[in-house]
Amino acid sequence: MEARRKNQGEKPVGTVGKIRLGKRTVLIPEMNRAAALLLAATFRGFGVEAKALETYKGLDLGKEYTSGKECYPCQVTLGDILYFVQKEKERLGSAFDPGQYVYFLPESDGPCRFGLYNRFQRIVLDSFPGLNRLTISSITTRDGYSFSGILEKDKVLDFQKSGYVAVVVADIMDRLLWRIRPYEKKAGMADEFIEISLHKLEKTFEKHGPTKDFNKILDEVVRITEEGKTLIDPKIPPKPLIGMVGEIFLRTHVQSNQEIIRLLEKYGAEVVNASVAEWANYVSYDGLRNAKAQVRLNLKQLRFSLLWSKLKELLGFGIDLYYKEYRQNQVYKRVEPVLDLVGDHKISHLEEILKEKDLFSFDVATEACLSIGSIISCSRAGYNGMVNVYPFTCMPSTTTSAVVKPLMSELGIPYLDAPYDSSIQPSREAAIRTFMYQAEQHFNRHGRMRRNSAH
Ligand code: SF4
């Protein structure tokens, strides 16, 4: 409590920002288990010691050192790093040296509080003796999550490429789990299989990530998909397909969302959650969009000195987006002949939908433009219901809810808002059961989307 009182109104003392990782151990918050494990493995391949933080065991600590006004993901991630420190102190005793670690916490530009998590957490860490030496290193959406300044110059581009493939492969592993689990031959098989497969992939990324030997990585992904397919019981008929959108942390962090996908599956759903790569692609897309607007403005105002730097930005974001879409497509195409996993959409497709319906604008930014666009895209593609998962009071997701609710009732597609703040809501399961009853009715009347297509 003393530290909590102390951190009110303080300024950061320790380091936060684009900090070189060096020889220290990088601690990666586990938002999405697959992505955290594969990203840590990619770091290790590039010679940087890295590990995914244990998650959700320190929630009480996260709550103790926040005021309650912060977003729920901020409490969860703060709890994770404080829990790590506590356990590491117990393990190492006087040999514990906070200067040996770098806490990796990306940030986002724009109207959201996500841009402030790392600064706020810096203040909290500074309030503990010695923890100002535990560095917080961030990548930012401002430069499209570039690792320049974080890794050695000659490793930056290669790491970004391999890191992105790690994120897409993690998405594939999640989609494989959601494809198998509702149809598994024996309860528990799918979860166990995916966990084992992730550890195999860690080794693959450690070995082939640094050389960008993506074919070898994809060979392993195909092998895993082939094996995963054998767990499906062909006698189980297709189930209603439910799409999930929302705030990226909550919809991918299974502990925070109280395993909502598993709960939906319990009541008869097959679920496809929005991908993690969607956000990475959006960051490049948004950077490109802003750079285009700046080029137009500077041309109009004949400000040629600024024009050149904006043209360089435009080119950089353009190449980045092209690369990401190309790689993502390549990964999905490799698994497509093996198993009918649902593909991913292009961000430009979502913006076209918003423009066509004049519902919302990408100028506002945030995840609302992705969620609103995705909900309409999935509804058109033949999903039987949509769920919006988010932290209680989350600004973009509340906006999403307000915009899409009337539209969904007009379209006759079941829709559910699922806000979370760590408390147990007794009516949650009843709401999901009712939602799944409606989705089942929709499925019986209209059938469902063909798999293997993007929405
Ligand atoms: S997206 Fe929502 S939860 Fe995340 S920082 Fe913004 S308001 Fe908070």
mmCIF file of C-alpha atoms in Angstrom, residues 183 185 229-238:
data_model
loop_
_atom_site.group_PDB
_atom_site.id
_atom_site.type_symbol
_atom_site.label_atom_id
_atom_site.label_comp_id
_atom_site.label_asym_id
_atom_site.label_seq_id
_atom_site.Cartn_x
_atom_site.Cartn_y
_atom_site.Cartn_z
ATOM 1 C CA TYR A 183 -15.077 -32.246 -32.947
ATOM 2 C CA LYS A 185 -12.592 -37.885 -30.633
ATOM 3 C CA LYS A 229 -6.702 -33.451 -38.416
ATOM 4 C CA THR A 230 -6.610 -37.070 -37.274
ATOM 5 C CA LEU A 231 -8.080 -36.021 -33.902
ATOM 6 C CA ILE A 232 -11.330 -34.924 -35.538
ATOM 7 C CA ASP A 233 -14.221 -37.336 -35.247
ATOM 8 C CA PRO A 234 -15.825 -37.332 -38.734
ATOM 9 C CA LYS A 235 -19.097 -38.591 -37.250
ATOM 10 C CA ILE A 236 -19.713 -35.261 -35.439
ATOM 11 C CA PRO A 237 -21.775 -33.004 -37.743
ATOM 12 C CA PRO A 238 -20.833 -29.331 -38.347
#
